[in-house]
Short mmCIF file of C-alpha atoms and ligand atoms in Angstrom, two decimals:
data_model
loop_
_atom_site.label_atom_id
_atom_site.label_comp_id
_atom_site.label_asym_id
_atom_site.label_seq_id
_atom_site.Cartn_x
_atom_site.Cartn_y
_atom_site.Cartn_z
CA MET D 891 114.68 106.62 112.55
CA ARG D 892 112.98 104.69 115.32
CA VAL D 893 114.96 101.79 116.77
CA THR D 894 112.94 98.56 116.89
CA ARG D 895 113.40 94.90 117.45
CA SER D 896 114.18 93.01 114.26
CA PHE D 897 113.26 89.60 112.91
CA HIS D 898 112.05 88.07 109.66
CA ILE D 899 108.73 87.46 107.96
CA GLY D 900 109.84 84.45 105.90
CA SER D 901 112.80 85.76 103.92
CA VAL D 902 111.87 89.42 104.45
CA PRO D 903 113.49 91.33 107.33
CA ILE D 904 111.37 93.68 109.40
CA GLY D 905 112.48 96.31 111.90
CA GLY D 906 116.00 97.23 112.97
CA GLY D 907 116.45 99.63 110.08
CA ALA D 908 115.39 97.16 107.35
CA PRO D 909 113.70 98.77 104.33
CA VAL D 910 109.99 99.49 104.81
CA THR D 911 108.06 96.73 103.03
CA VAL D 912 104.76 96.68 101.17
CA GLN D 913 101.94 94.34 102.07
CA SER D 914 98.55 93.61 100.59
CA MET D 915 95.82 91.05 101.13
CA THR D 916 93.93 88.72 98.81
CA ASN D 917 90.15 88.98 98.50
CA THR D 918 89.53 85.70 96.69
CA ASP D 919 87.84 82.78 98.47
CA THR D 920 90.86 81.26 100.25
CA ARG D 921 89.52 77.75 99.64
CA ASP D 922 89.97 78.36 95.90
CA ALA D 923 93.72 77.80 95.77
CA ALA D 924 94.09 78.56 92.05
CA ALA D 925 92.30 81.92 92.26
CA THR D 926 94.12 82.87 95.45
CA LEU D 927 97.51 81.92 94.04
CA ALA D 928 96.81 83.92 90.86
CA GLN D 929 96.03 86.98 92.97
CA VAL D 930 99.10 86.48 95.16
CA ARG D 931 101.22 86.35 92.01
CA ALA D 932 99.58 89.49 90.63
CA LEU D 933 100.28 91.30 93.91
CA ALA D 934 103.89 90.09 93.95
CA ALA D 935 104.36 91.13 90.31
CA ALA D 936 103.04 94.59 91.24
CA GLY D 937 105.71 94.83 93.95
CA ALA D 938 104.17 93.41 97.14
CA ASP D 939 106.86 92.06 99.46
CA ILE D 940 104.42 90.14 101.68
CA VAL D 941 100.83 88.95 101.08
CA ARG D 942 98.17 88.19 103.70
CA ILE D 943 95.41 85.65 103.28
CA SER D 944 92.33 85.08 105.47
CA VAL D 945 92.13 81.66 107.07
CA TYR D 946 88.62 81.54 108.43
CA ASP D 947 87.87 77.81 108.70
CA GLU D 948 89.48 74.36 108.35
CA ALA D 949 88.58 74.17 104.68
CA CYS D 950 90.98 77.08 104.02
CA LEU D 951 94.01 75.25 105.36
CA PRO D 952 94.83 72.85 102.47
CA ALA D 953 94.50 75.67 99.93
CA PHE D 954 96.54 77.96 102.18
CA GLY D 955 99.33 75.37 102.19
CA GLN D 956 99.25 75.04 98.40
CA VAL D 957 99.47 78.81 97.97
CA VAL D 958 102.37 79.10 100.44
CA ASP D 959 104.30 76.39 98.55
CA ALA D 960 103.94 78.13 95.18
CA ALA D 961 103.75 81.81 96.10
CA GLY D 962 107.38 82.93 96.02
CA VAL D 963 106.63 85.67 98.61
CA PRO D 964 106.04 85.27 102.36
CA ILE D 965 102.39 84.57 103.17
CA VAL D 966 100.72 85.80 106.35
CA ALA D 967 97.68 84.02 107.79
CA ASP D 968 94.92 86.32 108.99
CA ILE D 969 93.04 84.57 111.77
CA HIS D 970 90.38 85.57 114.23
CA PHE D 971 89.71 83.75 117.48
CA ARG D 972 90.88 80.21 116.65
CA ALA D 973 94.19 78.88 117.95
CA ASP D 974 93.77 75.66 115.95
CA LEU D 975 93.68 77.58 112.68
CA ALA D 976 96.79 79.57 113.66
CA VAL D 977 98.64 76.32 114.37
CA GLY D 978 97.32 74.78 111.15
CA ALA D 979 98.49 77.77 109.10
CA LEU D 980 101.91 77.81 110.77
CA GLU D 981 102.34 74.10 110.10
CA ARG D 982 101.59 74.82 106.44
CA GLY D 983 104.28 77.48 106.19
CA ALA D 984 102.68 80.76 107.27
CA ALA D 985 105.51 83.30 107.54
CA LYS D 986 103.54 85.30 110.11
CA VAL D 987 100.16 85.06 111.80
CA ARG D 988 97.89 87.95 112.49
CA ILE D 989 95.88 87.05 115.59
CA ASN D 990 95.00 88.86 118.79
CA PRO D 991 95.85 86.65 121.78
CA GLY D 992 93.10 88.17 123.90
CA ASN D 993 90.57 86.68 121.51
CA ILE D 994 91.98 83.15 121.52
CA GLY D 995 90.32 82.05 124.77
CA SER D 996 92.83 80.78 127.35
CA GLU D 997 96.48 80.98 128.29
CA VAL D 998 96.93 77.36 127.24
CA LYS D 999 95.81 78.24 123.71
CA VAL D 1000 97.93 81.40 123.64
CA ARG D 1001 100.95 79.33 124.62
CA MET D 1002 100.11 76.73 121.98
CA VAL D 1003 100.09 79.38 119.22
CA ALA D 1004 103.19 81.16 120.57
CA ASP D 1005 105.19 77.92 120.86
CA CYS D 1006 104.18 76.86 117.37
CA ALA D 1007 105.09 80.30 115.94
CA LYS D 1008 108.44 80.16 117.71
CA ALA D 1009 109.14 76.65 116.40
CA HIS D 1010 108.47 77.85 112.86
CA GLY D 1011 110.35 81.14 113.23
CA ALA D 1012 107.22 83.15 112.50
CA PRO D 1013 106.29 86.44 114.16
CA ILE D 1014 102.78 87.33 115.30
CA ARG D 1015 101.01 90.56 114.44
CA ILE D 1016 98.62 92.01 116.93
CA GLY D 1017 96.14 94.10 115.00
CA VAL D 1018 93.99 96.58 116.86
CA ASN D 1019 91.41 98.56 114.89
CA SER D 1020 89.37 101.51 116.10
CA GLY D 1021 86.37 99.16 116.01
CA SER D 1022 87.96 96.37 118.07
CA VAL D 1023 88.92 98.21 121.28
CA GLU D 1024 87.59 96.39 124.36
CA LYS D 1025 84.52 97.75 126.14
CA ASP D 1026 86.26 98.45 129.44
CA ILE D 1027 88.86 100.60 127.67
CA LEU D 1028 86.15 102.42 125.73
CA ARG D 1029 84.31 103.14 129.01
CA ARG D 1030 87.48 104.40 130.68
CA GLU D 1031 88.44 106.59 127.72
CA GLY D 1032 84.91 107.73 126.90
CA GLY D 1033 85.28 106.41 123.34
CA VAL D 1034 88.02 105.40 120.90
CA THR D 1035 91.29 107.18 121.66
CA ALA D 1036 94.93 106.68 120.72
CA ARG D 1037 95.68 105.79 124.35
CA GLY D 1038 92.87 103.24 124.37
CA MET D 1039 94.00 101.65 121.10
CA LEU D 1040 97.56 101.34 122.33
CA ASP D 1041 96.46 99.95 125.71
CA SER D 1042 94.41 97.35 123.87
CA ALA D 1043 97.40 96.36 121.71
CA LEU D 1044 99.72 96.23 124.70
CA SER D 1045 97.33 94.07 126.69
CA HIS D 1046 97.39 91.53 123.84
CA ALA D 1047 101.18 91.83 123.63
CA ARG D 1048 101.53 91.14 127.37
CA MET D 1049 99.80 87.79 126.89
CA LEU D 1050 102.45 86.76 124.36
CA GLU D 1051 105.27 88.19 126.48
CA ALA D 1052 103.93 86.18 129.45
CA VAL D 1053 104.55 82.97 127.50
CA GLY D 1054 107.99 84.09 126.34
CA PHE D 1055 107.10 85.31 122.85
CA THR D 1056 108.37 88.71 121.68
CA ASP D 1057 108.61 88.54 117.87
CA ILE D 1058 105.60 90.81 117.77
CA VAL D 1059 104.46 93.33 115.18
CA LEU D 1060 101.80 95.85 116.21
CA SER D 1061 99.19 97.64 114.15
CA LEU D 1062 96.81 100.32 115.41
CA LYS D 1063 94.64 101.26 112.49
CA ALA D 1064 91.71 103.65 112.70
CA THR D 1065 89.44 104.89 109.94
CA ASP D 1066 90.13 108.41 111.18
CA VAL D 1067 93.51 109.62 109.90
CA PRO D 1068 94.52 111.90 112.81
CA LEU D 1069 93.57 109.15 115.29
CA THR D 1070 95.61 106.61 113.33
CA VAL D 1071 98.65 108.88 113.35
CA ALA D 1072 98.28 109.66 117.06
CA ALA D 1073 98.00 105.95 117.97
CA TYR D 1074 101.11 105.00 116.00
CA GLU D 1075 103.09 107.94 117.38
CA MET D 1076 102.22 106.84 120.90
CA ALA D 1077 103.15 103.23 120.11
CA ALA D 1078 106.46 104.33 118.58
CA ALA D 1079 107.30 106.30 121.71
CA GLN D 1080 106.36 103.54 124.14
CA THR D 1081 107.37 100.24 122.52
CA ASP D 1082 110.17 98.87 120.39
CA TYR D 1083 107.99 96.47 118.43
CA PRO D 1084 108.03 96.93 114.65
CA LEU D 1085 104.88 98.64 113.38
CA HIS D 1086 102.62 97.58 110.52
CA VAL D 1087 101.14 100.90 109.44
CA GLY D 1088 97.90 101.61 107.64
CA VAL D 1089 94.60 103.47 107.73
CA THR D 1090 91.82 100.91 108.02
CA GLU D 1091 88.78 100.87 105.75
CA ALA D 1092 90.20 103.85 103.90
CA GLY D 1093 87.51 103.51 101.23
CA LEU D 1094 87.42 103.46 97.46
CA PRO D 1095 90.44 104.20 95.27
CA GLY D 1096 90.79 107.98 95.22
CA ASP D 1097 89.57 108.91 98.71
CA GLY D 1098 91.36 105.86 100.11
CA ASN D 1099 94.64 106.76 98.40
CA ILE D 1100 94.60 110.24 99.90
CA LYS D 1101 93.72 109.07 103.43
CA SER D 1102 96.44 106.41 103.22
CA ALA D 1103 99.03 108.79 101.80
CA VAL D 1104 98.37 111.37 104.52
CA GLY D 1105 98.28 108.85 107.38
CA ILE D 1106 101.05 106.48 106.31
CA GLY D 1107 103.14 109.24 104.75
CA SER D 1108 103.16 111.50 107.78
CA LEU D 1109 104.27 108.60 109.98
CA LEU D 1110 106.98 107.45 107.57
CA LEU D 1111 108.35 110.99 107.32
CA HIS D 1112 108.86 110.85 111.08
CA GLY D 1113 110.63 107.50 110.87
CA ILE D 1114 107.63 105.50 112.11
CA GLY D 1115 106.55 102.37 110.25
CA ASP D 1116 108.28 99.14 109.25
CA THR D 1117 105.77 97.63 106.85
CA ILE D 1118 102.75 99.31 105.23
CA ARG D 1119 99.42 98.36 103.78
CA VAL D 1120 97.16 100.64 101.81
CA SER D 1121 93.55 99.40 102.20
CA LEU D 1122 91.37 100.10 99.16
CA THR D 1123 87.95 98.66 98.42
CA GLY D 1124 87.98 96.31 95.43
CA ASP D 1125 90.89 94.77 93.52
CA PRO D 1126 93.89 94.71 95.88
CA VAL D 1127 96.53 95.08 93.12
CA PRO D 1128 96.23 98.91 92.98
CA GLU D 1129 96.97 98.95 96.74
CA VAL D 1130 100.52 97.91 95.96
CA ALA D 1131 101.18 100.69 93.46
CA ALA D 1132 99.68 103.18 95.92
CA ALA D 1133 101.91 101.92 98.74
CA ILE D 1134 105.00 102.07 96.54
CA ASP D 1135 104.09 105.61 95.48
CA ILE D 1136 103.87 106.61 99.16
CA LEU D 1137 107.31 105.12 99.81
CA LYS D 1138 108.70 106.94 96.76
CA ALA D 1139 107.16 110.24 97.82
CA CYS D 1140 108.69 109.79 101.28
CA GLY D 1141 112.11 109.14 99.77
CA LEU D 1142 112.14 105.54 100.97
CA ARG D 1143 112.19 103.90 97.52
CA ARG D 1144 114.63 105.54 95.18
CA ASN D 1145 115.36 103.02 92.45
CA TYR D 1146 112.63 104.23 90.14
CA VAL D 1147 112.03 106.99 87.62
CA ASN D 1148 110.64 110.12 89.24
CA VAL D 1149 108.76 112.11 86.60
CA ILE D 1150 108.47 115.81 87.40
CA SER D 1151 105.97 117.62 85.18
CA CYS D 1152 104.56 121.12 85.33
CA PRO D 1153 100.83 121.76 85.83
CA THR D 1154 100.67 123.54 82.40
CA CYS D 1155 99.35 127.06 81.84
CA GLY D 1156 98.85 129.59 79.09
CA ARG D 1157 102.54 129.47 78.20
CA THR D 1158 102.49 125.70 77.55
CA SER D 1159 103.84 124.98 74.11
CA VAL D 1160 104.07 121.17 73.99
CA ASP D 1161 101.70 118.37 75.03
CA VAL D 1162 103.07 117.96 78.57
CA THR D 1163 100.45 115.38 79.58
CA GLN D 1164 101.11 113.06 76.67
CA ILE D 1165 104.89 113.38 76.93
CA ALA D 1166 104.95 112.86 80.72
CA GLN D 1167 102.65 109.83 80.47
CA ARG D 1168 104.81 108.29 77.76
CA VAL D 1169 108.01 108.93 79.72
CA LYS D 1170 106.51 107.33 82.84
CA ARG D 1171 105.20 104.33 80.90
CA GLU D 1172 108.28 103.67 78.78
CA LEU D 1173 110.80 104.11 81.61
CA ALA D 1174 108.83 102.08 84.16
CA ASP D 1175 111.36 99.22 84.03
CA ILE D 1176 114.31 101.35 85.19
CA ARG D 1177 115.68 100.41 88.61
CA VAL D 1178 118.13 103.21 89.35
CA PRO D 1179 117.20 106.62 90.79
CA LEU D 1180 116.43 108.83 87.79
CA THR D 1181 114.54 112.13 87.79
CA VAL D 1182 113.09 113.27 84.47
CA ALA D 1183 111.39 116.66 84.12
CA VAL D 1184 108.77 117.53 81.49
CA MET D 1185 108.03 121.27 81.41
CA GLY D 1186 105.65 123.15 79.17
CA CYS D 1187 107.94 126.09 78.49
CA VAL D 1188 111.41 127.43 79.09
CA VAL D 1189 110.31 129.78 81.90
CA ASN D 1190 110.72 127.06 84.52
CA GLY D 1191 112.25 124.29 82.46
CA PRO D 1192 115.91 125.00 83.04
CA GLY D 1193 115.39 125.62 86.77
CA GLU D 1194 113.51 122.37 87.32
CA ALA D 1195 115.90 120.45 85.13
CA ARG D 1196 118.74 121.55 87.38
CA GLU D 1197 117.24 119.29 90.06
CA ALA D 1198 116.52 116.54 87.55
CA ASP D 1199 118.95 114.25 85.74
CA ILE D 1200 117.39 115.32 82.47
CA GLY D 1201 114.53 117.60 81.48
CA LEU D 1202 112.58 118.74 78.47
CA ALA D 1203 111.10 122.21 78.12
CA GLY D 1204 108.74 123.09 75.30
CA GLY D 1205 109.53 125.94 72.97
CA GLY D 1206 113.22 125.60 72.30
CA LEU D 1207 115.47 128.21 73.78
CA ALA D 1208 113.68 131.38 72.68
CA GLU D 1209 111.12 130.50 70.04
CA SER D 1210 107.57 129.15 70.19
CA GLY D 1211 107.01 125.42 70.70
CA THR D 1212 105.92 124.76 67.14
CA ALA D 1213 108.42 125.42 64.40
CA GLU D 1214 107.47 126.36 60.88
CA GLY D 1215 105.89 123.32 59.28
CA GLY D 1216 104.03 122.37 62.48
CA TYR D 1217 106.49 119.99 64.20
CA ALA D 1218 107.12 120.27 67.93
CA MET D 1219 110.19 121.99 69.28
CA GLY D 1220 111.80 121.86 72.66
CA ALA D 1221 115.04 122.07 74.55
CA ILE D 1222 116.63 119.23 76.50
CA PHE D 1223 118.51 120.14 79.63
CA GLU D 1224 120.89 117.49 80.88
CA ARG D 1225 122.67 118.06 84.13
CA GLY D 1226 126.15 119.37 83.53
CA LYS D 1227 125.62 119.95 79.79
CA ALA D 1228 124.58 122.91 77.64
CA PRO D 1229 120.87 122.87 76.65
CA GLN D 1230 120.19 121.31 73.26
CA ARG D 1231 117.39 122.12 70.84
CA VAL D 1232 115.30 119.12 69.75
CA THR D 1233 112.47 118.87 67.23
CA GLY D 1234 109.96 116.27 66.12
CA ASP D 1235 109.49 113.32 68.50
CA LEU D 1236 110.37 115.17 71.72
CA ALA D 1237 109.22 112.36 74.02
CA GLY D 1238 111.16 109.75 72.08
CA GLU D 1239 114.31 111.85 72.23
CA LEU D 1240 113.91 112.49 75.96
CA ILE D 1241 113.28 108.78 76.66
CA ALA D 1242 116.31 107.66 74.64
CA ARG D 1243 118.62 110.08 76.45
CA ALA D 1244 117.13 109.24 79.86
CA ARG D 1245 117.68 105.56 79.18
CA ARG D 1246 121.32 106.21 78.33
CA ILE D 1247 121.77 108.05 81.65
CA ALA D 1248 120.09 105.15 83.49
CA GLN D 1249 122.44 102.72 81.81
CA GLU D 1250 125.46 104.80 82.83
CA LYS D 1251 124.17 104.87 86.40
CA THR D 1252 123.71 101.09 86.34
CA GLN D 1253 127.30 100.71 85.15
CA GLY D 1254 128.52 103.07 87.88
CA LYS D 1255 129.66 105.70 85.38
CA ARG D 1256 127.55 108.39 87.07
S1 SF4 V 1127 106.68 125.41 83.19
FE1 SF4 V 1127 105.93 126.98 81.76
S2 SF4 V 1127 104.13 126.01 80.85
FE2 SF4 V 1127 104.56 124.85 82.69
S3 SF4 V 1127 103.29 125.80 84.25
FE3 SF4 V 1127 105.33 126.74 84.40
S4 SF4 V 1127 105.16 128.58 83.15
FE4 SF4 V 1127 103.42 127.27 82.58
#
């Protein structure tokens, strides 16, 4: 795990070994406070720890303040170029500001923003994208490189450091996944600022999920990344589920149900898809680590279930998956217990037993 500075974004700690948090960003018109607040609430309900909102002109500020007051999660102001908007957002309760000091205009304005952020206990994120690297760096590097992206970020950071401000978060997002990973790896090796990790303009859901999972996931597996954002075109709410799934896959969020299911094949003797979907849906509220396996047959069922807390394999212990009379048959394998034959509503039986295990875990009996 990388050692970083630590501070807070509102009530949420970042860096210093704090849990990796999930961020997203609204895409409503910020001036429409009701619509923006509704989206912030939807993102928070989906599991976002922090939400970012664009503040692009003065008319955004009153609505921004209203949203901050009612949001219930820390709100970050996303600002380009204008120190006055950064100050306005901080005065209205922004928990963090994303602004690049090199774009503000003068040292006086940089100091004004830094002093205001410090007075309000808010960090500043410096966000470099592959498209925002300065021309002189591009000339020196012969194009966009990890070195160039990091130099750009560090040159912005130096302006804040020069006015005594160090509660800085860095991001170095590229659209290219290997470049993104290389830039963050270099930043992790050369700075101790917490890192906001993401692949920028990752695209539509589907392609974007895969790019984000590969880029963010490979960094997280190497202990790099303090807060993450999956960027998907369209409704931002699915970004949150995607980010949480990345954290779960990296072993960084464990208090959920992990459904293991086989890919199915010619031996499949129960409806694995339907059972696995129902298990995932009906156990979605569980907040203890619980692994549930759904396997199409007994060939791999017992082996997989050994890793799981509980598993179902189609086909009973030796017979086919459909008993005489046409009802489904399977075997439930519970860790530490002898396998048990079940018939009829296999999914319902599995869910009931899994819920009992979850309850025992909650009560500390397991
Ligand atoms: S668990 Fe059984 S049904 Fe599922 S893929 Fe493996 S062999 Fe096929």
